[in-house]
CSV table of C-alpha atoms in Angstrom, one decimal:
chain,number,residue,atom,x,y,z
A,174,UNK,CA,-0.1,-0.1,-0.1
A,175,UNK,CA,1.9,3.2,-1.3
A,176,UNK,CA,1.1,6.4,1.5
A,177,UNK,CA,2.3,9.9,1.2
A,178,UNK,CA,2.9,12.5,3.5
A,179,UNK,CA,3.6,16.2,3.1
A,180,UNK,CA,5.7,18.1,5.4
A,181,UNK,CA,7.0,21.4,5.6
A,182,UNK,CA,6.4,24.9,7.0
A,183,UNK,CA,2.5,25.9,7.5
A,184,UNK,CA,3.1,29.6,7.8
A,185,UNK,CA,4.9,31.6,4.9
A,186,UNK,CA,5.5,35.3,4.5
A,187,UNK,CA,4.5,36.9,1.3
A,188,UNK,CA,6.9,37.0,-1.0
A,189,UNK,CA,8.7,34.2,0.4
A,190,UNK,CA,8.9,30.7,-0.9
A,191,UNK,CA,6.9,27.8,0.2
A,192,UNK,CA,8.9,24.8,0.4
A,193,UNK,CA,7.0,21.2,1.0
A,194,UNK,CA,8.6,17.8,1.2
A,195,UNK,CA,6.4,14.6,0.0
A,196,UNK,CA,7.9,11.2,1.6
A,197,UNK,CA,6.3,8.3,-0.2
A,198,UNK,CA,6.6,4.4,1.3
A,199,UNK,CA,5.2,1.2,0.3
A,200,UNK,CA,6.2,2.0,-3.1
A,201,UNK,CA,9.6,2.8,-5.3
A,202,UNK,CA,9.9,6.3,-6.7
A,203,UNK,CA,11.8,4.6,-9.3
A,204,UNK,CA,8.9,2.8,-10.8
A,205,UNK,CA,6.7,4.5,-13.9
A,206,UNK,CA,4.5,6.4,-12.2
A,207,UNK,CA,4.3,9.8,-12.0
A,208,UNK,CA,4.5,12.3,-8.8
A,209,UNK,CA,2.4,15.6,-8.7
A,210,UNK,CA,1.4,18.3,-6.3
A,211,UNK,CA,-2.3,19.7,-6.0
A,212,UNK,CA,-3.8,22.1,-4.1
A,213,UNK,CA,-7.1,23.4,-3.4
A,214,UNK,CA,-7.6,26.9,-1.4
A,215,UNK,CA,-10.0,27.0,1.0
A,216,UNK,CA,-13.6,26.3,0.4
A,217,UNK,CA,-12.7,25.9,-3.4
A,218,UNK,CA,-11.6,23.4,-6.1
A,219,UNK,CA,-8.6,21.7,-7.0
A,220,UNK,CA,-5.8,23.0,-8.8
A,221,UNK,CA,-2.9,20.4,-10.2
A,222,UNK,CA,0.4,22.5,-9.8
A,223,UNK,CA,2.8,19.9,-11.7
A,224,UNK,CA,4.5,16.4,-11.7
A,225,UNK,CA,7.5,14.8,-11.7
A,226,UNK,CA,8.8,11.0,-13.3
A,227,UNK,CA,11.6,8.9,-12.0
A,228,UNK,CA,13.5,10.3,-15.0
A,229,UNK,CA,13.3,13.9,-13.4
A,230,UNK,CA,11.1,15.1,-16.1
A,231,UNK,CA,8.5,17.7,-14.9
A,232,UNK,CA,5.5,19.2,-16.4
A,233,UNK,CA,3.9,22.1,-14.7
A,234,UNK,CA,1.1,24.2,-14.8
A,235,UNK,CA,1.3,27.1,-16.9
A,236,UNK,CA,-0.5,29.5,-14.6
A,237,UNK,CA,2.8,28.7,-11.9
A,238,UNK,CA,5.1,27.4,-14.3
A,239,UNK,CA,7.5,30.8,-13.4
A,240,UNK,CA,7.3,30.4,-9.9
A,241,UNK,CA,7.2,26.3,-9.4
A,242,UNK,CA,9.9,24.1,-9.0
A,243,UNK,CA,9.7,20.0,-8.4
A,244,UNK,CA,12.4,17.6,-7.9
A,245,UNK,CA,12.8,14.7,-6.4
A,246,UNK,CA,15.2,12.7,-4.5
A,247,UNK,CA,15.1,9.1,-5.4
A,248,UNK,CA,17.1,7.5,-2.7
A,249,UNK,CA,15.4,9.0,0.0
A,250,UNK,CA,11.9,8.3,-2.0
A,251,UNK,CA,10.9,12.1,-1.4
A,252,UNK,CA,10.1,14.6,-3.9
A,253,UNK,CA,9.6,18.0,-3.6
A,254,UNK,CA,7.8,21.6,-4.0
A,255,UNK,CA,9.2,24.9,-4.4
A,256,UNK,CA,6.9,27.4,-5.0
A,257,UNK,CA,8.4,31.2,-4.9
A,258,UNK,CA,7.2,34.9,-4.8
A,259,UNK,CA,4.0,33.9,-2.8
A,260,UNK,CA,0.5,35.8,-2.1
A,261,UNK,CA,-2.3,35.5,0.1
A,262,UNK,CA,-3.6,33.7,-3.1
A,263,UNK,CA,-1.5,30.6,-2.6
A,264,UNK,CA,-3.1,29.8,0.6
A,265,UNK,CA,-3.9,26.4,0.2
A,266,UNK,CA,-4.2,22.7,1.2
A,267,UNK,CA,-1.6,21.2,-0.6
A,268,UNK,CA,-1.3,17.6,-1.5
A,269,UNK,CA,1.3,15.0,-3.0
A,270,UNK,CA,-0.2,12.2,-5.0
A,271,UNK,CA,1.0,9.4,-7.4
A,272,UNK,CA,-0.5,9.5,-10.7
A,273,UNK,CA,-1.4,6.1,-12.2
A,274,UNK,CA,-4.5,6.2,-14.5
A,275,UNK,CA,-5.9,9.2,-12.3
A,276,UNK,CA,-4.3,10.0,-9.4
A,277,UNK,CA,-4.7,7.0,-7.1
A,278,UNK,CA,-2.8,7.6,-4.3
A,279,UNK,CA,-3.1,10.8,-2.1
A,280,UNK,CA,-1.4,12.4,1.1
A,281,UNK,CA,-3.6,13.9,3.5
A,282,UNK,CA,-2.8,17.6,2.4
A,283,UNK,CA,-0.9,20.2,4.8
A,284,UNK,CA,-2.7,23.7,4.4
A,285,UNK,CA,-0.1,26.2,4.1
A,286,UNK,CA,-1.2,29.9,4.6
A,287,UNK,CA,0.7,32.9,3.5
A,288,UNK,CA,0.6,36.0,5.9
A,289,UNK,CA,3.3,38.3,7.7
B,125,UNK,CA,-6.9,24.8,-20.7
B,126,UNK,CA,-9.6,22.5,-21.2
B,127,UNK,CA,-12.0,23.4,-19.0
B,128,UNK,CA,-14.5,21.4,-17.2
B,129,UNK,CA,-17.9,21.8,-16.4
B,130,UNK,CA,-20.1,19.8,-13.8
B,131,UNK,CA,-24.0,19.9,-13.2
B,132,UNK,CA,-25.4,20.3,-11.0
B,133,UNK,CA,-23.5,22.0,-8.4
B,134,UNK,CA,-25.4,20.8,-5.4
B,135,UNK,CA,-27.4,17.7,-5.8
B,136,UNK,CA,-30.3,16.8,-3.2
B,137,UNK,CA,-31.7,13.1,-2.7
B,138,UNK,CA,-32.3,10.7,-0.5
B,139,UNK,CA,-30.6,6.9,0.2
B,140,UNK,CA,-31.6,4.5,-2.0
B,141,UNK,CA,-31.9,7.3,-4.9
B,142,UNK,CA,-30.3,7.1,-8.5
B,143,UNK,CA,-28.0,9.9,-8.9
B,144,UNK,CA,-26.1,11.0,-11.7
B,145,UNK,CA,-23.6,13.8,-12.2
B,146,UNK,CA,-22.5,15.6,-15.7
B,147,UNK,CA,-19.2,16.3,-16.6
B,148,UNK,CA,-18.7,18.3,-20.2
B,149,UNK,CA,-15.4,19.2,-21.5
B,150,UNK,CA,-14.4,22.5,-23.6
B,151,UNK,CA,-12.7,20.1,-26.2
B,152,UNK,CA,-12.5,16.3,-26.9
B,153,UNK,CA,-10.7,14.6,-24.4
B,154,UNK,CA,-11.3,10.9,-25.5
B,155,UNK,CA,-11.4,8.7,-22.2
B,156,UNK,CA,-8.9,10.4,-20.6
B,157,UNK,CA,-11.3,10.7,-17.6
B,158,UNK,CA,-11.0,10.6,-13.9
B,159,UNK,CA,-13.7,10.8,-11.2
B,160,UNK,CA,-13.0,11.6,-7.7
B,161,UNK,CA,-15.1,11.7,-4.2
B,162,UNK,CA,-14.0,14.2,-1.5
B,163,UNK,CA,-15.2,14.3,2.2
B,164,UNK,CA,-14.7,17.4,4.5
B,165,UNK,CA,-11.3,17.6,5.6
B,166,UNK,CA,-10.0,14.4,3.8
B,167,UNK,CA,-8.2,14.3,0.2
B,168,UNK,CA,-9.8,13.1,-2.9
B,169,UNK,CA,-10.4,9.2,-3.2
B,170,UNK,CA,-10.2,8.1,-6.8
B,171,UNK,CA,-13.3,6.5,-7.9
B,172,UNK,CA,-13.2,5.8,-11.7
B,173,UNK,CA,-10.4,6.3,-14.1
B,174,UNK,CA,-10.3,6.3,-18.2
B,175,UNK,CA,-13.9,7.3,-17.6
B,176,UNK,CA,-15.5,4.0,-17.1
B,177,UNK,CA,-13.2,1.8,-15.2
B,178,UNK,CA,-13.8,1.2,-11.7
B,179,UNK,CA,-11.0,1.6,-9.2
B,180,UNK,CA,-10.3,-1.2,-7.1
B,181,UNK,CA,-12.1,-1.3,-4.0
B,182,UNK,CA,-15.0,1.3,-5.0
B,183,UNK,CA,-18.2,-0.2,-4.7
B,184,UNK,CA,-19.8,-1.2,-7.5
B,185,UNK,CA,-23.0,1.2,-7.2
B,186,UNK,CA,-20.6,3.8,-8.8
B,187,UNK,CA,-20.1,3.7,-12.6
B,188,UNK,CA,-19.2,6.0,-15.0
B,189,UNK,CA,-19.8,6.7,-19.1
B,190,UNK,CA,-18.9,8.6,-21.9
B,191,UNK,CA,-16.3,9.9,-24.2
B,192,UNK,CA,-15.4,12.7,-25.9
B,193,UNK,CA,-16.9,16.2,-24.5
B,194,UNK,CA,-19.7,14.5,-22.3
B,195,UNK,CA,-19.2,12.1,-19.3
B,196,UNK,CA,-21.5,11.5,-16.4
B,197,UNK,CA,-21.2,9.7,-13.1
B,198,UNK,CA,-23.8,7.6,-11.6
B,199,UNK,CA,-24.5,5.9,-8.2
B,200,UNK,CA,-27.1,3.3,-8.7
B,201,UNK,CA,-28.7,3.7,-4.9
B,202,UNK,CA,-27.5,6.4,-3.0
B,203,UNK,CA,-25.7,5.2,0.5
B,204,UNK,CA,-25.1,7.5,3.8
B,205,UNK,CA,-21.2,7.2,3.1
B,206,UNK,CA,-22.1,8.8,-0.5
B,207,UNK,CA,-22.9,12.1,0.8
B,208,UNK,CA,-19.7,14.0,-0.1
B,209,UNK,CA,-18.4,16.1,-3.2
B,210,UNK,CA,-17.6,14.7,-6.6
B,211,UNK,CA,-15.0,16.0,-9.0
B,212,UNK,CA,-14.0,14.9,-12.8
B,213,UNK,CA,-10.6,15.5,-14.2
B,214,UNK,CA,-9.3,15.5,-17.3
B,215,UNK,CA,-5.6,14.3,-18.1
B,216,UNK,CA,-5.8,14.3,-21.6
B,217,UNK,CA,-3.9,17.4,-22.1
B,218,UNK,CA,-2.0,19.7,-19.8
B,219,UNK,CA,-2.3,21.5,-17.1
B,220,UNK,CA,-4.8,18.6,-15.9
B,221,UNK,CA,-7.8,20.5,-14.9
B,222,UNK,CA,-10.6,19.5,-12.7
B,223,UNK,CA,-14.1,20.2,-12.4
B,224,UNK,CA,-15.8,22.6,-9.7
B,225,UNK,CA,-17.3,20.1,-8.0
B,226,UNK,CA,-20.7,18.7,-7.2
B,227,UNK,CA,-21.9,18.6,-3.6
B,228,UNK,CA,-24.6,15.6,-2.6
B,229,UNK,CA,-26.3,16.5,-0.1
B,230,UNK,CA,-29.1,14.7,2.1
B,231,UNK,CA,-32.4,15.5,1.3
């Protein structure tokens, strides 16, 4: 059973950088799956941020591409999200997830608040 | 971006009802569509992938159909555990996009 767990600062100052880690257990990140970040603003819908695969190939949402970096450390079975120059609009629950014909495994999500 | 539009936004139903949620894509996505169920404070749960394939462990009362631009999620007999918000998502063209959600509430 694959499990994902997000971690990182829950409060980020405006204009700062949001950094999250996703730890994957029960499965290898060297498999053929893609690994994604998705966010959900309070009371709103879901927004796909981007993804990375075992070859470190990435795809990003163009609406965030200039500010997003997703990376992976297969030796640690972890992948990462960095979102720069954040504003209050980036306040959301951030989920890490595995993509396999849809998103079949999700982390529990972590609420990140952008505030001074 | 491909726009995904769900209808209705809210649906009131009773236990035992047959429920249908519609998702329309702004352009053809073949059958690259997934459906998710989300309960408050929880991550979404995959129900259906590739428009009509039932995810392992999901009750058979859930079914999906459609292709191209029009898709439906059907719950054949609504159970108390099914009151939640449902989202469709296309994974045909980047960026992946989600519908705005359909909240299924108790009538």
